[in-house]
Short mmCIF file of N, CA and C and ligand atoms in Angstrom, two decimals:
data_model
loop_
_atom_site.label_atom_id
_atom_site.label_comp_id
_atom_site.label_asym_id
_atom_site.label_seq_id
_atom_site.Cartn_x
_atom_site.Cartn_y
_atom_site.Cartn_z
N MET A 1 110.77 73.55 114.82
CA MET A 1 111.29 73.78 113.45
C MET A 1 110.21 73.71 112.47
N CYS A 2 109.06 72.84 112.64
CA CYS A 2 108.16 72.74 111.95
C CYS A 2 107.17 73.99 112.00
N ARG A 3 106.96 74.40 113.35
CA ARG A 3 106.10 75.56 113.47
C ARG A 3 106.63 76.81 112.92
N ASN A 4 108.12 76.89 113.05
CA ASN A 4 108.82 78.04 112.53
C ASN A 4 108.50 78.05 111.07
N PHE A 5 108.72 77.01 110.41
CA PHE A 5 108.52 76.94 108.89
C PHE A 5 107.15 77.39 108.52
N LYS A 6 106.22 76.94 109.39
CA LYS A 6 104.82 77.19 109.01
C LYS A 6 104.65 78.80 109.21
N SER A 7 105.26 79.32 110.21
CA SER A 7 105.02 80.80 110.40
C SER A 7 105.74 81.57 109.20
N ALA A 8 106.87 81.05 108.88
CA ALA A 8 107.65 81.67 107.72
C ALA A 8 106.86 81.78 106.58
N ALA A 9 106.26 80.57 106.23
CA ALA A 9 105.37 80.41 105.05
C ALA A 9 104.11 81.22 105.03
N LEU A 10 103.65 81.40 106.37
CA LEU A 10 102.42 82.34 106.35
C LEU A 10 102.84 83.87 106.10
N VAL A 11 103.97 84.24 106.68
CA VAL A 11 104.46 85.59 106.47
C VAL A 11 104.81 85.77 105.07
N MET A 12 105.45 84.72 104.46
CA MET A 12 105.71 84.93 102.95
C MET A 12 104.53 84.82 102.04
N ALA A 13 103.49 84.38 102.53
CA ALA A 13 102.27 84.28 101.72
C ALA A 13 101.52 85.88 101.82
N ARG A 14 101.96 86.54 102.64
CA ARG A 14 101.26 87.83 102.82
C ARG A 14 102.11 88.66 101.68
N LYS A 15 101.31 89.61 101.22
CA LYS A 15 101.89 90.47 100.17
C LYS A 15 102.44 91.75 100.78
N HIS A 16 103.52 92.17 100.24
CA HIS A 16 104.07 93.51 100.40
C HIS A 16 103.57 94.50 99.60
N VAL A 17 102.95 95.66 100.21
CA VAL A 17 102.46 96.71 99.42
C VAL A 17 103.10 98.08 100.00
N THR A 18 103.32 98.76 99.03
CA THR A 18 103.73 100.18 99.26
C THR A 18 102.74 101.28 98.60
N MET A 19 102.41 102.15 99.36
CA MET A 19 101.48 103.23 98.78
C MET A 19 101.72 104.58 99.52
N THR A 20 101.12 105.70 99.11
CA THR A 20 101.16 106.94 99.92
C THR A 20 99.75 107.07 100.52
N VAL A 21 99.78 107.27 101.69
CA VAL A 21 98.65 107.69 102.41
C VAL A 21 98.63 109.08 102.99
N ASN A 22 97.83 109.92 102.75
CA ASN A 22 97.87 111.40 102.96
C ASN A 22 99.26 111.97 102.89
N GLY A 23 99.93 111.62 101.85
CA GLY A 23 101.28 112.24 101.54
C GLY A 23 102.48 111.36 102.05
N ASP A 24 102.16 110.48 103.01
CA ASP A 24 103.28 109.71 103.61
C ASP A 24 103.31 108.43 102.99
N GLU A 25 104.66 107.97 102.65
CA GLU A 25 104.73 106.73 101.91
C GLU A 25 104.73 105.64 103.19
N VAL A 26 103.93 104.59 102.90
CA VAL A 26 103.72 103.59 103.94
C VAL A 26 103.98 102.16 103.23
N ASP A 27 104.58 101.25 103.91
CA ASP A 27 104.47 99.85 103.37
C ASP A 27 104.10 98.85 104.48
N PHE A 28 103.53 97.80 104.06
CA PHE A 28 103.09 96.89 104.94
C PHE A 28 102.70 95.50 104.37
N LEU A 29 102.62 94.51 105.04
CA LEU A 29 102.24 93.11 104.71
C LEU A 29 100.68 92.93 104.87
N CYS A 30 99.96 92.48 103.83
CA CYS A 30 98.54 92.24 104.05
C CYS A 30 98.34 90.81 103.28
N GLU A 31 97.09 90.36 103.67
CA GLU A 31 96.53 89.21 102.83
C GLU A 31 96.20 89.63 101.31
N ALA A 32 96.31 88.67 100.51
CA ALA A 32 95.93 88.87 99.06
C ALA A 32 94.44 89.43 98.91
N ASP A 33 93.76 88.93 99.80
CA ASP A 33 92.24 89.30 99.72
C ASP A 33 91.87 90.32 100.72
N GLN A 34 92.68 90.95 101.36
CA GLN A 34 92.27 92.04 102.25
C GLN A 34 92.01 93.37 101.70
N SER A 35 90.96 93.87 102.09
CA SER A 35 90.52 95.18 101.56
C SER A 35 91.32 96.18 102.07
N LEU A 36 91.38 97.35 101.21
CA LEU A 36 92.13 98.56 101.63
C LEU A 36 91.45 99.27 102.96
N LEU A 37 90.13 98.93 103.11
CA LEU A 37 89.49 99.47 104.34
C LEU A 37 90.27 98.68 105.59
N SER A 38 90.20 97.25 105.51
CA SER A 38 90.75 96.50 106.62
C SER A 38 92.23 97.02 106.78
N VAL A 39 93.01 97.21 105.70
CA VAL A 39 94.45 97.50 106.02
C VAL A 39 94.48 98.89 106.65
N LEU A 40 93.71 99.91 106.16
CA LEU A 40 93.81 101.23 106.90
C LEU A 40 93.53 100.98 108.38
N ARG A 41 92.40 100.35 108.70
CA ARG A 41 92.01 100.14 110.07
C ARG A 41 92.88 99.35 110.94
N ASP A 42 93.22 98.25 110.40
CA ASP A 42 93.84 96.92 111.17
C ASP A 42 95.31 96.98 111.05
N GLU A 43 95.93 97.33 109.94
CA GLU A 43 97.23 97.35 109.70
C GLU A 43 97.86 98.61 110.03
N LEU A 44 97.33 99.74 109.53
CA LEU A 44 97.93 101.00 109.66
C LEU A 44 97.37 101.86 110.84
N GLU A 45 96.31 101.21 111.60
CA GLU A 45 95.79 101.85 112.74
C GLU A 45 95.20 103.32 112.46
N MET A 46 94.63 103.42 111.18
CA MET A 46 93.97 104.58 110.76
C MET A 46 92.48 104.37 110.93
N THR A 47 91.72 104.64 112.08
CA THR A 47 90.52 104.06 112.27
C THR A 47 89.47 105.10 111.91
N GLY A 48 89.90 106.24 111.34
CA GLY A 48 88.97 107.35 110.96
C GLY A 48 87.96 106.76 109.84
N THR A 49 88.42 106.11 108.96
CA THR A 49 87.60 105.48 107.89
C THR A 49 86.84 104.33 108.52
N LYS A 50 85.49 104.52 108.31
CA LYS A 50 84.54 103.68 109.04
C LYS A 50 84.14 102.38 108.16
N GLU A 51 83.65 101.42 108.64
CA GLU A 51 83.06 100.26 108.03
C GLU A 51 81.62 100.27 108.38
N GLY A 52 80.85 100.38 107.43
CA GLY A 52 79.17 100.39 107.58
C GLY A 52 78.69 99.04 107.26
N CYS A 53 78.56 98.85 105.88
CA CYS A 53 77.96 97.61 105.32
C CYS A 53 79.15 96.61 104.91
N GLY A 54 80.24 97.15 104.45
CA GLY A 54 81.33 96.18 103.97
C GLY A 54 80.90 95.66 102.49
N THR A 55 79.81 96.24 102.00
CA THR A 55 79.52 95.75 100.52
C THR A 55 79.33 96.74 99.58
N GLY A 56 79.77 97.99 99.89
CA GLY A 56 79.80 99.16 98.93
C GLY A 56 78.43 99.77 98.89
N ASP A 57 77.65 99.82 99.84
CA ASP A 57 76.29 100.27 99.83
C ASP A 57 76.18 101.62 100.71
N CYS A 58 77.13 102.04 101.56
CA CYS A 58 76.77 102.99 102.58
C CYS A 58 77.70 104.22 102.31
N GLY A 59 78.89 104.04 101.88
CA GLY A 59 79.97 105.12 101.75
C GLY A 59 80.56 105.49 103.05
N ALA A 60 80.49 104.76 103.99
CA ALA A 60 80.96 105.15 105.38
C ALA A 60 82.62 105.02 105.16
N CYS A 61 82.99 104.09 104.23
CA CYS A 61 84.45 103.74 104.13
C CYS A 61 85.20 104.60 102.92
N SER A 62 84.48 105.65 102.56
CA SER A 62 85.00 106.45 101.36
C SER A 62 86.41 107.05 101.61
N VAL A 63 87.21 106.75 100.67
CA VAL A 63 88.60 107.43 100.53
C VAL A 63 88.81 107.79 99.12
N THR A 64 89.92 108.56 98.97
CA THR A 64 90.13 108.58 97.41
C THR A 64 91.44 107.88 97.20
N VAL A 65 91.47 107.44 95.97
CA VAL A 65 92.73 106.71 95.43
C VAL A 65 93.06 107.34 94.09
N ASP A 66 94.21 108.02 94.13
CA ASP A 66 94.84 108.78 92.93
C ASP A 66 93.55 109.86 92.48
N GLY A 67 93.00 110.43 93.61
CA GLY A 67 91.98 111.49 93.46
C GLY A 67 90.59 110.99 93.06
N ARG A 68 90.46 109.78 93.00
CA ARG A 68 89.16 109.18 92.69
C ARG A 68 88.42 108.63 93.89
N LEU A 69 87.28 109.18 94.00
CA LEU A 69 86.43 108.68 95.20
C LEU A 69 86.07 107.18 95.14
N ILE A 70 86.31 106.45 96.09
CA ILE A 70 85.91 104.99 96.08
C ILE A 70 85.44 104.40 97.38
N CYS A 71 84.77 103.39 97.50
CA CYS A 71 84.60 102.70 98.71
C CYS A 71 85.81 101.68 99.02
N SER A 72 86.45 102.08 100.22
CA SER A 72 87.68 101.24 100.41
C SER A 72 87.35 99.83 100.83
N CYS A 73 86.10 99.59 101.04
CA CYS A 73 85.75 98.27 101.19
C CYS A 73 85.69 97.32 100.02
N LEU A 74 85.67 97.94 98.98
CA LEU A 74 85.36 97.24 97.67
C LEU A 74 86.69 97.18 96.87
N ILE A 75 87.82 97.77 97.34
CA ILE A 75 89.08 97.44 96.66
C ILE A 75 90.03 96.77 97.58
N LEU A 76 90.73 96.01 96.91
CA LEU A 76 91.76 95.11 97.65
C LEU A 76 93.00 96.13 97.86
N ALA A 77 93.66 95.96 99.09
CA ALA A 77 94.86 96.70 99.30
C ALA A 77 95.96 96.55 98.21
N VAL A 78 96.13 95.37 97.75
CA VAL A 78 97.09 95.11 96.62
C VAL A 78 96.91 95.89 95.55
N GLU A 79 95.61 96.18 95.22
CA GLU A 79 95.33 97.03 94.07
C GLU A 79 95.80 98.47 94.27
N ALA A 80 95.95 98.84 95.48
CA ALA A 80 96.39 100.27 95.69
C ALA A 80 97.97 100.41 95.64
N GLU A 81 98.57 99.35 95.28
CA GLU A 81 100.05 99.38 95.30
C GLU A 81 100.44 100.60 94.35
N GLY A 82 101.42 101.46 94.96
CA GLY A 82 101.90 102.60 94.16
C GLY A 82 101.06 103.74 94.11
N LYS A 83 99.79 103.52 94.63
CA LYS A 83 98.84 104.73 94.34
C LYS A 83 98.87 105.64 95.66
N SER A 84 98.22 106.89 95.43
CA SER A 84 98.23 107.83 96.49
C SER A 84 96.68 107.65 97.14
N VAL A 85 96.69 107.37 98.36
CA VAL A 85 95.40 107.22 99.10
C VAL A 85 95.28 108.49 100.11
N GLU A 86 94.06 109.07 99.97
CA GLU A 86 93.74 110.26 100.85
C GLU A 86 92.51 109.69 101.79
N THR A 87 92.73 109.90 103.13
CA THR A 87 91.68 109.48 103.92
C THR A 87 91.30 110.76 104.93
N ILE A 88 90.34 110.48 105.79
CA ILE A 88 89.80 111.64 106.62
C ILE A 88 91.01 112.08 107.47
N GLU A 89 91.91 111.25 107.86
CA GLU A 89 92.99 111.70 108.66
C GLU A 89 93.86 112.78 108.03
N GLY A 90 93.72 112.92 106.66
CA GLY A 90 94.70 113.85 105.95
C GLY A 90 93.80 115.18 105.78
N MET A 91 92.64 115.29 106.16
CA MET A 91 91.76 116.52 105.76
C MET A 91 92.22 117.72 106.53
N ALA A 92 92.43 117.71 107.91
CA ALA A 92 92.76 118.85 108.60
C ALA A 92 94.30 119.13 108.29
N GLU A 93 94.68 120.35 108.58
CA GLU A 93 96.15 120.55 108.55
C GLU A 93 96.61 120.91 110.00
N GLY A 94 97.05 119.91 110.65
CA GLY A 94 97.33 120.17 111.91
C GLY A 94 96.22 120.30 112.78
N ASP A 95 96.09 121.44 113.49
CA ASP A 95 94.99 121.83 114.47
C ASP A 95 94.00 122.55 113.52
N LYS A 96 94.38 122.97 112.24
CA LYS A 96 93.41 123.58 111.46
C LYS A 96 92.38 122.88 110.60
N LEU A 97 91.25 122.97 110.94
CA LEU A 97 90.26 122.03 110.28
C LEU A 97 89.95 122.47 108.89
N HIS A 98 89.63 121.57 108.08
CA HIS A 98 89.25 121.88 106.71
C HIS A 98 87.94 122.68 106.81
N PRO A 99 87.72 123.56 105.80
CA PRO A 99 86.28 124.28 105.95
C PRO A 99 85.10 123.32 105.85
N LEU A 100 85.18 122.12 105.34
CA LEU A 100 84.03 121.27 105.44
C LEU A 100 83.86 120.94 106.89
N GLN A 101 84.84 120.51 107.57
CA GLN A 101 84.84 120.00 108.84
C GLN A 101 84.16 121.12 109.77
N THR A 102 84.77 122.39 109.65
CA THR A 102 84.13 123.46 110.42
C THR A 102 82.66 123.66 110.18
N LYS A 103 82.36 123.58 108.95
CA LYS A 103 80.95 123.75 108.52
C LYS A 103 80.09 122.56 109.02
N PHE A 104 80.58 121.44 108.98
CA PHE A 104 79.73 120.24 109.62
C PHE A 104 79.48 120.62 111.04
N LEU A 105 80.51 121.06 111.75
CA LEU A 105 80.29 121.30 113.20
C LEU A 105 79.32 122.44 113.43
N GLU A 106 79.45 123.66 112.58
CA GLU A 106 78.64 124.71 112.86
C GLU A 106 77.04 124.40 112.44
N HIS A 107 76.87 123.49 111.36
CA HIS A 107 75.56 123.17 111.05
C HIS A 107 75.09 121.88 111.71
N ALA A 108 75.86 121.45 112.68
CA ALA A 108 75.43 120.16 113.49
C ALA A 108 75.07 119.12 112.44
N ALA A 109 75.89 118.92 111.51
CA ALA A 109 75.49 117.88 110.48
C ALA A 109 76.06 116.68 110.76
N LEU A 110 76.02 116.28 111.97
CA LEU A 110 76.42 114.93 112.36
C LEU A 110 75.69 114.52 113.69
N GLN A 111 75.52 113.35 113.85
CA GLN A 111 74.92 112.99 115.17
C GLN A 111 75.88 111.70 115.72
N CYS A 112 75.50 110.51 115.30
CA CYS A 112 76.43 109.50 115.67
C CYS A 112 77.84 109.45 115.28
N GLY A 113 77.95 110.18 114.01
CA GLY A 113 79.46 110.35 113.44
C GLY A 113 79.85 109.16 112.55
N VAL A 114 79.15 108.11 112.42
CA VAL A 114 79.67 106.96 111.65
C VAL A 114 79.70 107.32 110.31
N CYS A 115 78.76 108.00 109.73
CA CYS A 115 78.92 108.44 108.32
C CYS A 115 79.81 109.59 108.04
N THR A 116 80.18 110.32 109.15
CA THR A 116 80.85 111.62 108.89
C THR A 116 82.04 111.60 108.23
N PRO A 117 83.14 110.61 108.37
CA PRO A 117 84.37 110.74 107.73
C PRO A 117 84.04 110.58 106.28
N GLY A 118 83.24 109.50 105.94
CA GLY A 118 82.82 109.32 104.54
C GLY A 118 82.25 110.46 103.78
N MET A 119 81.24 111.11 104.61
CA MET A 119 80.64 112.19 103.92
C MET A 119 81.70 113.30 103.73
N LEU A 120 82.52 113.69 104.59
CA LEU A 120 83.62 114.62 104.50
C LEU A 120 84.48 114.32 103.20
N VAL A 121 84.98 113.08 103.35
CA VAL A 121 85.96 112.66 102.03
C VAL A 121 85.09 112.93 100.92
N ALA A 122 83.88 112.47 100.76
CA ALA A 122 83.17 112.53 99.52
C ALA A 122 82.78 113.98 99.10
N ALA A 123 82.54 114.73 100.23
CA ALA A 123 82.25 116.21 99.78
C ALA A 123 83.53 116.91 99.40
N LYS A 124 84.51 116.57 99.91
CA LYS A 124 85.74 117.19 99.51
C LYS A 124 86.21 116.63 98.11
N ALA A 125 85.94 115.57 97.79
CA ALA A 125 86.21 115.08 96.43
C ALA A 125 85.22 115.86 95.49
N LEU A 126 84.03 116.24 95.86
CA LEU A 126 83.11 116.95 95.04
C LEU A 126 83.55 118.40 94.72
N LEU A 127 84.06 118.99 95.91
CA LEU A 127 84.46 120.36 95.79
C LEU A 127 85.85 120.50 95.12
N ASP A 128 86.71 119.43 95.13
CA ASP A 128 87.86 119.53 94.22
C ASP A 128 87.54 119.72 92.91
N LYS A 129 86.55 118.97 92.45
CA LYS A 129 86.19 118.99 91.11
C LYS A 129 85.18 120.08 90.80
N ASN A 130 84.43 120.44 91.51
CA ASN A 130 83.30 121.34 91.38
C ASN A 130 83.21 122.42 92.39
N PRO A 131 83.96 123.46 92.48
CA PRO A 131 83.86 124.45 93.65
C PRO A 131 82.61 125.09 93.94
N ASP A 132 81.67 125.06 92.87
CA ASP A 132 80.49 125.87 93.01
C ASP A 132 79.24 124.89 92.71
N PRO A 133 79.02 123.98 93.32
CA PRO A 133 77.90 122.84 92.95
C PRO A 133 76.63 123.44 93.57
N SER A 134 75.64 123.08 92.75
CA SER A 134 74.12 123.50 93.17
C SER A 134 73.77 122.43 94.28
N GLU A 135 72.66 122.81 94.89
CA GLU A 135 72.06 122.00 96.00
C GLU A 135 71.87 120.60 95.21
N THR A 136 71.25 120.52 94.09
CA THR A 136 71.05 119.20 93.40
C THR A 136 72.29 118.31 93.32
N GLU A 137 73.43 119.12 92.73
CA GLU A 137 74.68 118.46 92.54
C GLU A 137 75.04 117.83 93.78
N VAL A 138 75.02 118.49 95.00
CA VAL A 138 75.52 117.96 96.29
C VAL A 138 74.78 116.76 96.57
N ARG A 139 73.48 116.87 96.48
CA ARG A 139 72.49 115.69 96.83
C ARG A 139 72.94 114.51 95.81
N TYR A 140 73.09 114.82 94.60
CA TYR A 140 73.33 113.54 93.80
C TYR A 140 74.67 113.03 94.18
N TRP A 141 75.74 113.89 94.33
CA TRP A 141 77.11 113.41 94.67
C TRP A 141 77.12 112.59 95.89
N LEU A 142 76.28 113.02 96.88
CA LEU A 142 76.33 112.36 98.18
C LEU A 142 75.37 111.27 98.30
N ALA A 143 74.79 110.92 97.08
CA ALA A 143 73.69 109.86 97.18
C ALA A 143 74.17 108.52 97.62
N GLY A 144 75.56 108.34 97.36
CA GLY A 144 76.08 106.93 97.91
C GLY A 144 76.66 106.99 99.20
N ASN A 145 76.38 107.99 100.00
CA ASN A 145 76.70 108.07 101.37
C ASN A 145 75.43 108.26 102.28
N LEU A 146 75.15 107.19 103.01
CA LEU A 146 73.99 107.01 103.74
C LEU A 146 74.28 107.48 105.15
N CYS A 147 73.19 108.30 105.60
CA CYS A 147 73.13 108.70 107.04
C CYS A 147 71.81 108.37 107.74
N ARG A 148 71.92 107.82 108.77
CA ARG A 148 70.74 107.14 109.54
C ARG A 148 70.20 108.22 110.50
N CYS A 149 70.90 109.31 110.72
CA CYS A 149 70.72 110.28 111.73
C CYS A 149 70.11 111.63 111.44
N THR A 150 70.83 112.16 110.40
CA THR A 150 70.61 113.60 110.36
C THR A 150 69.46 114.09 109.50
N GLY A 151 68.99 113.23 108.37
CA GLY A 151 68.03 113.73 107.42
C GLY A 151 68.58 114.34 106.34
N TYR A 152 69.91 114.56 106.37
CA TYR A 152 70.71 115.01 105.28
C TYR A 152 70.76 116.56 105.02
N GLN A 153 69.57 117.23 105.37
CA GLN A 153 69.38 118.61 105.06
C GLN A 153 70.73 119.45 105.65
N SER A 154 71.06 119.24 106.88
CA SER A 154 72.21 120.00 107.47
C SER A 154 73.51 119.66 106.97
N ILE A 155 73.61 118.43 106.31
CA ILE A 155 74.93 117.84 105.75
C ILE A 155 74.97 118.78 104.28
N VAL A 156 73.84 118.83 103.59
CA VAL A 156 73.88 119.62 102.22
C VAL A 156 74.18 121.09 102.56
N GLU A 157 73.64 121.59 103.65
CA GLU A 157 73.78 122.89 103.82
C GLU A 157 75.20 123.23 104.34
N ALA A 158 75.79 122.35 105.01
CA ALA A 158 77.27 122.46 105.45
C ALA A 158 78.21 122.51 104.24
N VAL A 159 77.78 121.42 103.33
CA VAL A 159 78.71 121.45 102.12
C VAL A 159 78.62 122.67 101.22
N LEU A 160 77.25 123.10 101.03
CA LEU A 160 77.22 124.37 100.23
C LEU A 160 77.84 125.65 100.99
N ASP A 161 77.74 125.81 102.30
CA ASP A 161 78.20 126.88 103.06
C ASP A 161 79.96 126.65 103.03
N ALA A 162 80.48 125.42 103.13
CA ALA A 162 81.75 125.42 102.98
C ALA A 162 82.34 125.73 101.63
N ALA A 163 81.63 125.31 100.57
CA ALA A 163 82.05 125.76 99.17
C ALA A 163 82.05 127.22 99.05
N ALA A 164 81.12 128.02 99.60
CA ALA A 164 81.11 129.37 99.60
C ALA A 164 82.30 130.08 100.29
N VAL A 165 82.64 129.51 101.41
CA VAL A 165 83.85 129.99 102.15
C VAL A 165 85.08 129.59 101.28
N MET A 166 85.23 128.45 100.82
CA MET A 166 86.44 128.13 99.98
C MET A 166 86.49 129.01 98.78
N ARG A 167 85.36 129.34 98.16
CA ARG A 167 85.50 130.26 96.90
C ARG A 167 85.87 131.55 97.17
N ARG A 168 85.62 131.99 98.51
CA ARG A 168 86.03 133.44 98.84
C ARG A 168 87.50 133.30 99.34
N GLY A 169 88.09 132.09 99.56
CA GLY A 169 89.54 132.00 99.64
C GLY A 169 89.71 132.26 101.13
S1 FES B 1 81.51 100.00 104.42
FE1 FES B 1 82.17 100.37 102.24
S2 FES B 1 80.29 101.16 101.41
FE2 FES B 1 79.64 100.65 103.38
S1 FES B 2 75.32 110.96 111.87
FE1 FES B 2 74.79 109.03 112.33
S2 FES B 2 74.79 107.92 110.34
FE2 FES B 2 75.14 109.90 109.94
#
C-alpha cells in the first residue's frame, strides 16, 4: 500500500506534455527538469538527435522548435508544450532523402556521424530562411555545430551544393 502510494506520487510528480514532433502529435510524461533532448531520446525513442556536450556547445542535439533552431539539451521538454518540434527523423520523406542528406553522402561530409544529424537540421534551418547562402554565411550559420572529423570543408560544399539543387527545384 505504502509502496503503491509512493509510485503513484512519483507518477503524479511527472509532467504531462503534448507537442508535435515531425508533424505527429505526441504526449508523454516527463520530469519537470528533463531536457527536450532526453525526452526525444529516452521517452520517445527518437535517437537520431545526438548528445555531444549536454551544455549547448556542440550543436549535436540541434532541432527546431516552431521553426527556430535550438539546442535541445538547453530547453526543458515542458517548455515545448504545444509547440512544433522538427528532428532529423522528419527530414527524409519516406525513402526519399532530403537534398541535404543526399549531398552529405555525395560529398562524404561525415565520418563518425555524431555531428551529422545536428549539422543537417541546422543546415536545413538555414536553407529554409536563406535559399542562396554564400560560403561565408554557411560557415557562420554552422559555427555552433562542431565536427571533430571532417575539417568542415566537405560539409560546407555539401550545403552549398544542396542549396543549388533545391533552387533548381
Ligand atoms: S549536446 Fe546540446 S549542444 Fe552539445
Ligand atoms: S563526422 Fe565525426 S564529429 Fe562530425
